Amino acid sequence: MQLVHGIQDLRASLEQERSIGLVPTMGALHEGHGALIDRARSECGCVVVSLFVNPIQFDRGADFERYPRTLDTDAAFCERRNADFLFAPRAEEIYPRPQRTFVEVTTLSDHLCGRFRPGHFRGVATVVLKLFEIVRPHRAYFGEKDAQQVAVIRRMVADLNVAVEIIGVPTVREADGLALSSRNALLASEERKLAPYLYRSLRAASQCVEHGEINPAQVREAALAVLSGVPGMRVEYFEIVDADDLQPVERIAGPVTIAAAVWLGSTRLIDNLLVIPPQPQLQGFRC
Ligand code: AMP
């Protein structure tokens, strides 16, 4: 495993590679990232993990400052997972001059996280396109934990004719259901105990849909009831959206993504579940 900081060095090393898998990350690597790397390893001749805490996707400076940075352990992690390259550029390497060109995926970026984090997906799409140009991967791997991110990247690639296959990888969870996230390390021990309520609320909502509830407002109400008694938890959004275009639905008639963001103290957690409703003749149950 080679640790590379410079774009030119990486490009030179990848010149002869015919099957490159890219796993973009912001570091503080955990088993969720590990699942992406493993999948890339099983499908590609050369696996590049990128580690870049991208300043232009943070809407709050404090969040950028306190984001965990653990390059040495991340490099050891990539080595253990058999990645070929860890590309960890400095900010000046990616943004040597003020960035004047941005990628904006409209509509898809407007709801859910996009509504509360202005400019976030513009920053994500822009840096991911830059990484695609730097690495020229054949496949790129993204976690379904960040469902809106995968949808935005898929749409960017389709709209801009970028020659890369986007692979979504299922969410890796702790035994209590909490989705692995680099931000979990920022939770105080009391907050960590409460964090799995986010997943429990998503499960409550998905069970409603699986039992035939077609009214998103009812589903939302059942889920919010799970969260209402959790001390110190603030719900930022809890939405039921179409699984493909992530737009809110008035009636649940096909696959939906149930997505939520909550705050525990000063840490923001997101999670989602994809749910397929039962056949129409079974619908009509009220939860
Ligand atoms: P991050 O470092 O948080 O930007 O995440 C890098 C990639 O890992 C993104 O594609 C995430 O969706 C993915 N990822 C993060 N956490 C998980 C998880 N628990 N399960 C699966 N993928 C994840």
GROMACS .gro file of C-alpha atoms and ligand atoms in nm:
model
  310
    1MET     CA    1   0.000   0.000   0.000
    2GLN     CA    2   0.142   0.332  -0.106
    3LEU     CA    3   0.061   0.663   0.061
    4VAL     CA    4   0.054   0.938  -0.201
    5HIS     CA    5   0.001   1.311  -0.143
    6GLY     CA    6   0.051   1.459  -0.490
    7ILE     CA    7  -0.178   1.448  -0.793
    8GLN     CA    8   0.107   1.404  -1.040
    9ASP     CA    9   0.259   1.117  -0.839
   10LEU     CA   10  -0.076   0.940  -0.822
   11ARG     CA   11  -0.145   0.987  -1.194
   12ALA     CA   12   0.199   0.849  -1.282
   13SER     CA   13   0.143   0.543  -1.061
   14LEU     CA   14  -0.199   0.471  -1.211
   15GLU     CA   15  -0.103   0.518  -1.575
   16GLN     CA   16  -0.090   0.147  -1.660
   17GLU     CA   17  -0.389   0.038  -1.449
   18ARG     CA   18  -0.683  -0.099  -1.644
   19SER     CA   19  -0.937  -0.152  -1.364
   20ILE     CA   20  -0.933   0.114  -1.096
   21GLY     CA   21  -1.178   0.126  -0.805
   22LEU     CA   22  -1.201   0.454  -0.612
   23VAL     CA   23  -1.329   0.481  -0.255
   24PRO     CA   24  -1.363   0.850  -0.164
   25THR     CA   25  -1.353   0.917   0.213
   26MET     CA   26  -1.287   1.192   0.463
   27GLY     CA   27  -1.085   0.958   0.684
   28ALA     CA   28  -1.127   0.841   1.045
   29LEU     CA   29  -1.184   0.508   0.875
   30HIS     CA   30  -1.412   0.244   1.026
   31GLU     CA   31  -1.579  -0.080   0.919
   32GLY     CA   32  -1.828   0.114   0.704
   33HIS     CA   33  -1.539   0.240   0.493
   34GLY     CA   34  -1.393  -0.110   0.520
   35ALA     CA   35  -1.700  -0.255   0.346
   36LEU     CA   36  -1.649  -0.014   0.055
   37ILE     CA   37  -1.279  -0.101   0.029
   38ASP     CA   38  -1.353  -0.476   0.047
   39ARG     CA   39  -1.611  -0.446  -0.229
   40ALA     CA   40  -1.370  -0.248  -0.446
   41ARG     CA   41  -1.095  -0.504  -0.374
   42SER     CA   42  -1.322  -0.787  -0.492
   43GLU     CA   43  -1.414  -0.608  -0.816
   44CYS     CA   44  -1.110  -0.407  -0.925
   45GLY     CA   45  -0.745  -0.472  -1.008
   46CYS     CA   46  -0.630  -0.154  -0.836
   47VAL     CA   47  -0.797   0.005  -0.532
   48VAL     CA   48  -0.745   0.373  -0.453
   49VAL     CA   49  -0.881   0.511  -0.126
   50SER     CA   50  -0.888   0.889  -0.113
   51LEU     CA   51  -0.877   1.075   0.217
   52PHE     CA   52  -0.965   1.440   0.196
   53VAL     CA   53  -1.160   1.650   0.445
   54ASN     CA   54  -1.313   1.873   0.182
   55PRO     CA   55  -1.347   2.228   0.315
   56ILE     CA   56  -1.602   2.341   0.054
   57GLN     CA   57  -1.867   2.089   0.162
   58PHE     CA   58  -1.877   2.209   0.524
   59ASP     CA   59  -2.143   2.470   0.586
   60ARG     CA   60  -2.013   2.536   0.938
   61GLY     CA   61  -1.645   2.616   1.003
   62ALA     CA   62  -1.658   2.458   1.350
   63ASP     CA   63  -1.771   2.124   1.203
   64PHE     CA   64  -1.474   2.130   0.962
   65GLU     CA   65  -1.232   2.215   1.245
   66ARG     CA   66  -1.350   1.938   1.479
   67TYR     CA   67  -1.377   1.668   1.209
   68PRO     CA   68  -1.154   1.376   1.326
   69ARG     CA   69  -0.818   1.351   1.149
   70THR     CA   70  -0.625   1.025   1.195
   71LEU     CA   71  -0.395   0.979   0.893
   72ASP     CA   72  -0.156   0.725   1.048
   73THR     CA   73  -0.423   0.484   1.167
   74ASP     CA   74  -0.613   0.535   0.839
   75ALA     CA   75  -0.302   0.436   0.640
   76ALA     CA   76  -0.263   0.123   0.856
   77PHE     CA   77  -0.634   0.046   0.804
   78CYS     CA   78  -0.599   0.073   0.423
   79GLU     CA   79  -0.291  -0.149   0.436
   80ARG     CA   80  -0.481  -0.416   0.633
   81ARG     CA   81  -0.770  -0.398   0.384
   82ASN     CA   82  -0.531  -0.450   0.094
   83ALA     CA   83  -0.586  -0.118  -0.078
   84ASP     CA   84  -0.315  -0.031  -0.329
   85PHE     CA   85  -0.304   0.346  -0.277
   86LEU     CA   86  -0.411   0.591  -0.011
   87PHE     CA   87  -0.435   0.931  -0.177
   88ALA     CA   88  -0.425   1.196   0.096
   89PRO     CA   89  -0.374   1.535  -0.067
   90ARG     CA   90  -0.333   1.861   0.123
   91ALA     CA   91  -0.602   2.123   0.068
   92GLU     CA   92  -0.364   2.329  -0.150
   93GLU     CA   93  -0.319   2.030  -0.381
   94ILE     CA   94  -0.692   2.008  -0.450
   95TYR     CA   95  -0.761   2.382  -0.435
   96PRO     CA   96  -0.438   2.556  -0.547
   97ARG     CA   97  -0.636   2.869  -0.634
   98PRO     CA   98  -0.980   2.997  -0.535
   99GLN     CA   99  -1.229   2.753  -0.688
  100ARG     CA  100  -1.446   2.926  -0.947
  101THR     CA  101  -1.609   2.619  -1.102
  102PHE     CA  102  -1.870   2.415  -0.919
  103VAL     CA  103  -2.100   2.124  -0.994
  104GLU     CA  104  -2.457   2.170  -0.885
  105VAL     CA  105  -2.708   1.887  -0.908
  106THR     CA  106  -3.036   2.074  -0.881
  107THR     CA  107  -3.361   1.942  -0.728
  108LEU     CA  108  -3.196   1.628  -0.584
  109SER     CA  109  -2.982   1.849  -0.360
  110ASP     CA  110  -3.268   2.064  -0.237
  111HIS     CA  111  -3.436   1.838   0.021
  112LEU     CA  112  -3.322   1.644   0.325
  113CYS     CA  113  -2.963   1.734   0.416
  114GLY     CA  114  -2.945   1.986   0.132
  115ARG     CA  115  -3.216   2.197   0.291
  116PHE     CA  116  -3.023   2.230   0.615
  117ARG     CA  117  -2.669   2.236   0.480
  118PRO     CA  118  -2.662   2.500   0.206
  119GLY     CA  119  -2.386   2.437  -0.047
  120HIS     CA  120  -2.302   2.094   0.096
  121PHE     CA  121  -2.386   1.886  -0.211
  122ARG     CA  122  -2.233   2.146  -0.441
  123GLY     CA  123  -1.909   2.095  -0.247
  124VAL     CA  124  -1.945   1.716  -0.255
  125ALA     CA  125  -2.025   1.696  -0.627
  126THR     CA  126  -1.741   1.934  -0.712
  127VAL     CA  127  -1.474   1.746  -0.516
  128VAL     CA  128  -1.597   1.405  -0.636
  129LEU     CA  129  -1.578   1.517  -0.999
  130LYS     CA  130  -1.226   1.648  -0.932
  131LEU     CA  131  -1.132   1.311  -0.777
  132PHE     CA  132  -1.278   1.130  -1.079
  133GLU     CA  133  -1.060   1.346  -1.307
  134ILE     CA  134  -0.751   1.286  -1.093
  135VAL     CA  135  -0.793   0.909  -1.047
  136ARG     CA  136  -0.993   0.821  -1.363
  137PRO     CA  137  -1.158   0.523  -1.186
  138HIS     CA  138  -1.365   0.263  -1.367
  139ARG     CA  139  -1.582   0.218  -1.060
  140ALA     CA  140  -1.642   0.436  -0.756
  141TYR     CA  141  -1.789   0.314  -0.428
  142PHE     CA  142  -2.026   0.507  -0.202
  143GLY     CA  143  -2.215   0.410   0.112
  144GLU     CA  144  -2.594   0.393   0.110
  145LYS     CA  145  -2.579   0.544   0.457
  146ASP     CA  146  -2.547   0.873   0.270
  147ALA     CA  147  -2.836   0.798   0.035
  148GLN     CA  148  -2.871   1.153  -0.090
  149GLN     CA  149  -2.499   1.169  -0.167
  150VAL     CA  150  -2.518   0.852  -0.380
  151ALA     CA  151  -2.823   0.986  -0.563
  152VAL     CA  152  -2.653   1.320  -0.631
  153ILE     CA  153  -2.335   1.153  -0.758
  154ARG     CA  154  -2.529   0.907  -0.978
  155ARG     CA  155  -2.718   1.196  -1.133
  156MET     CA  156  -2.404   1.406  -1.183
  157VAL     CA  157  -2.234   1.115  -1.362
  158ALA     CA  158  -2.539   1.055  -1.583
  159ASP     CA  159  -2.594   1.423  -1.665
  160LEU     CA  160  -2.226   1.497  -1.739
  161ASN     CA  161  -2.152   1.167  -1.921
  162VAL     CA  162  -1.875   1.076  -1.679
  163ALA     CA  163  -1.739   0.730  -1.764
  164VAL     CA  164  -1.748   0.573  -1.419
  165GLU     CA  165  -1.977   0.311  -1.268
  166ILE     CA  166  -2.123   0.414  -0.932
  167ILE     CA  167  -2.163   0.131  -0.681
  168GLY     CA  168  -2.379   0.176  -0.369
  169VAL     CA  169  -2.277  -0.034  -0.067
  170PRO     CA  170  -2.521  -0.124   0.216
  171THR     CA  171  -2.488   0.053   0.550
  172VAL     CA  172  -2.271  -0.114   0.814
  173ARG     CA  173  -2.418  -0.086   1.166
  174GLU     CA  174  -2.317  -0.146   1.526
  175ALA     CA  175  -2.493  -0.433   1.704
  176ASP     CA  176  -2.746  -0.185   1.848
  177GLY     CA  177  -2.833  -0.054   1.501
  178LEU     CA  178  -2.636   0.271   1.505
  179ALA     CA  179  -2.487   0.331   1.160
  180LEU     CA  180  -2.108   0.352   1.176
  181SER     CA  181  -1.990   0.707   1.123
  182SER     CA  182  -1.670   0.900   1.184
  183ARG     CA  183  -1.883   1.146   1.380
  184ASN     CA  184  -1.984   0.877   1.635
  185ALA     CA  185  -1.642   0.930   1.794
  186LEU     CA  186  -1.757   1.281   1.888
  187LEU     CA  187  -2.052   1.154   2.096
  188ALA     CA  188  -2.027   1.173   2.475
  189SER     CA  189  -2.092   0.834   2.641
  190GLU     CA  190  -2.449   0.931   2.743
  191GLU     CA  191  -2.519   1.052   2.387
  192ARG     CA  192  -2.379   0.728   2.246
  193LYS     CA  193  -2.634   0.532   2.449
  194LEU     CA  194  -2.919   0.738   2.302
  195ALA     CA  195  -2.792   0.744   1.943
  196PRO     CA  196  -2.952   0.406   1.839
  197TYR     CA  197  -3.297   0.565   1.882
  198LEU     CA  198  -3.244   0.715   1.537
  199TYR     CA  199  -3.231   0.367   1.382
  200ARG     CA  200  -3.522   0.251   1.601
  201SER     CA  201  -3.735   0.536   1.472
  202LEU     CA  202  -3.647   0.446   1.112
  203ARG     CA  203  -3.741   0.083   1.185
  204ALA     CA  204  -4.073   0.195   1.333
  205ALA     CA  205  -4.142   0.394   1.017
  206SER     CA  206  -4.039   0.113   0.783
  207GLN     CA  207  -4.260  -0.135   0.971
  208CYS     CA  208  -4.555   0.100   0.922
  209VAL     CA  209  -4.491   0.103   0.548
  210GLU     CA  210  -4.437  -0.273   0.537
  211HIS     CA  211  -4.772  -0.320   0.712
  212GLY     CA  212  -4.945  -0.121   0.441
  213GLU     CA  213  -4.960   0.241   0.562
  214ILE     CA  214  -4.966   0.465   0.255
  215ASN     CA  215  -4.991   0.806   0.422
  216PRO     CA  216  -4.639   0.949   0.481
  217ALA     CA  217  -4.771   1.181   0.755
  218GLN     CA  218  -4.887   0.879   0.958
  219VAL     CA  219  -4.556   0.702   0.908
  220ARG     CA  220  -4.370   1.012   1.020
  221GLU     CA  221  -4.587   1.047   1.327
  222ALA     CA  222  -4.519   0.688   1.435
  223ALA     CA  223  -4.145   0.743   1.398
  224LEU     CA  224  -4.141   1.076   1.577
  225ALA     CA  225  -4.322   0.914   1.870
  226VAL     CA  226  -4.012   0.694   1.914
  227LEU     CA  227  -3.786   1.000   1.923
  228SER     CA  228  -4.002   1.234   2.128
  229GLY     CA  229  -3.894   1.098   2.467
  230VAL     CA  230  -3.521   1.087   2.397
  231PRO     CA  231  -3.354   1.347   2.618
  232GLY     CA  232  -3.139   1.599   2.432
  233MET     CA  233  -3.221   1.467   2.086
  234ARG     CA  234  -3.334   1.728   1.834
  235VAL     CA  235  -3.486   1.614   1.506
  236GLU     CA  236  -3.364   1.817   1.210
  237TYR     CA  237  -3.572   1.635   0.952
  238PHE     CA  238  -3.759   1.309   0.915
  239GLU     CA  239  -3.881   1.254   0.560
  240ILE     CA  240  -4.034   0.988   0.342
  241VAL     CA  241  -3.916   1.041  -0.016
  242ASP     CA  242  -3.924   0.861  -0.349
  243ALA     CA  243  -3.630   0.618  -0.356
  244ASP     CA  244  -3.512   0.730  -0.700
  245ASP     CA  245  -3.542   1.106  -0.717
  246LEU     CA  246  -3.562   1.173  -0.340
  247GLN     CA  247  -3.864   1.400  -0.377
  248PRO     CA  248  -4.128   1.392  -0.102
  249VAL     CA  249  -4.422   1.163  -0.178
  250GLU     CA  250  -4.787   1.237  -0.103
  251ARG     CA  251  -4.878   0.870  -0.104
  252ILE     CA  252  -4.656   0.565  -0.059
  253ALA     CA  253  -4.706   0.364  -0.377
  254GLY     CA  254  -4.353   0.242  -0.457
  255PRO     CA  255  -4.007   0.212  -0.300
  256VAL     CA  256  -3.937   0.496  -0.058
  257THR     CA  257  -3.633   0.612   0.131
  258ILE     CA  258  -3.706   0.703   0.490
  259ALA     CA  259  -3.433   0.947   0.587
  260ALA     CA  260  -3.362   1.141   0.903
  261ALA     CA  261  -3.110   1.372   1.063
  262VAL     CA  262  -3.092   1.434   1.437
  263TRP     CA  263  -2.869   1.628   1.669
  264LEU     CA  264  -2.733   1.489   1.993
  265GLY     CA  265  -2.560   1.780   2.166
  266SER     CA  266  -2.335   1.929   1.901
  267THR     CA  267  -2.311   1.611   1.690
  268ARG     CA  268  -2.531   1.558   1.387
  269LEU     CA  269  -2.627   1.203   1.289
  270ILE     CA  270  -2.798   1.089   0.969
  271ASP     CA  271  -2.941   0.756   0.865
  272ASN     CA  272  -3.194   0.611   0.623
  273LEU     CA  273  -3.374   0.293   0.522
  274LEU     CA  274  -3.499   0.187   0.181
  275VAL     CA  275  -3.847   0.038   0.214
  276ILE     CA  276  -4.059  -0.142  -0.044
  277PRO     CA  277  -4.431  -0.127   0.034
  278PRO     CA  278  -4.648  -0.439   0.003
  279GLN     CA  279  -4.871  -0.508  -0.296
  280PRO     CA  280  -5.159  -0.257  -0.334
  281GLN     CA  281  -5.428  -0.508  -0.223
  282LEU     CA  282  -5.258  -0.532   0.117
  283GLN     CA  283  -5.239  -0.157   0.169
  284GLY     CA  284  -5.466   0.056   0.380
  285PHE     CA  285  -5.344  -0.049   0.725
  286ARG     CA  286  -5.313   0.243   0.969
  287CYS     CA  287  -5.026   0.250   1.215
  288AMP     P1  288  -1.709   0.976   0.488
  288AMP     O1  289  -1.567   0.948   0.521
  288AMP     O2  290  -1.799   0.986   0.606
  288AMP     O3  291  -1.725   1.089   0.390
  288AMP     O4  292  -1.761   0.846   0.411
  288AMP     C1  293  -1.692   0.797   0.299
  288AMP     C2  294  -1.777   0.693   0.234
  288AMP     O5  295  -1.803   0.588   0.327
  288AMP     C3  296  -1.914   0.747   0.190
  288AMP     O6  297  -1.948   0.691   0.065
  288AMP     C4  298  -2.005   0.699   0.299
  288AMP     O7  299  -2.138   0.684   0.256
  288AMP     C5  300  -1.941   0.566   0.333
  288AMP     N1  301  -1.982   0.523   0.467
  288AMP     C6  302  -1.972   0.594   0.582
  288AMP     N2  303  -2.027   0.527   0.685
  288AMP     C7  304  -2.074   0.410   0.633
  288AMP     C8  305  -2.142   0.297   0.689
  288AMP     N3  306  -2.174   0.290   0.818
  288AMP     N4  307  -2.173   0.196   0.606
  288AMP     C9  308  -2.143   0.201   0.473
  288AMP     N5  309  -2.080   0.304   0.416
  288AMP    C10  310  -2.045   0.408   0.494
   0.00000   0.00000   0.00000
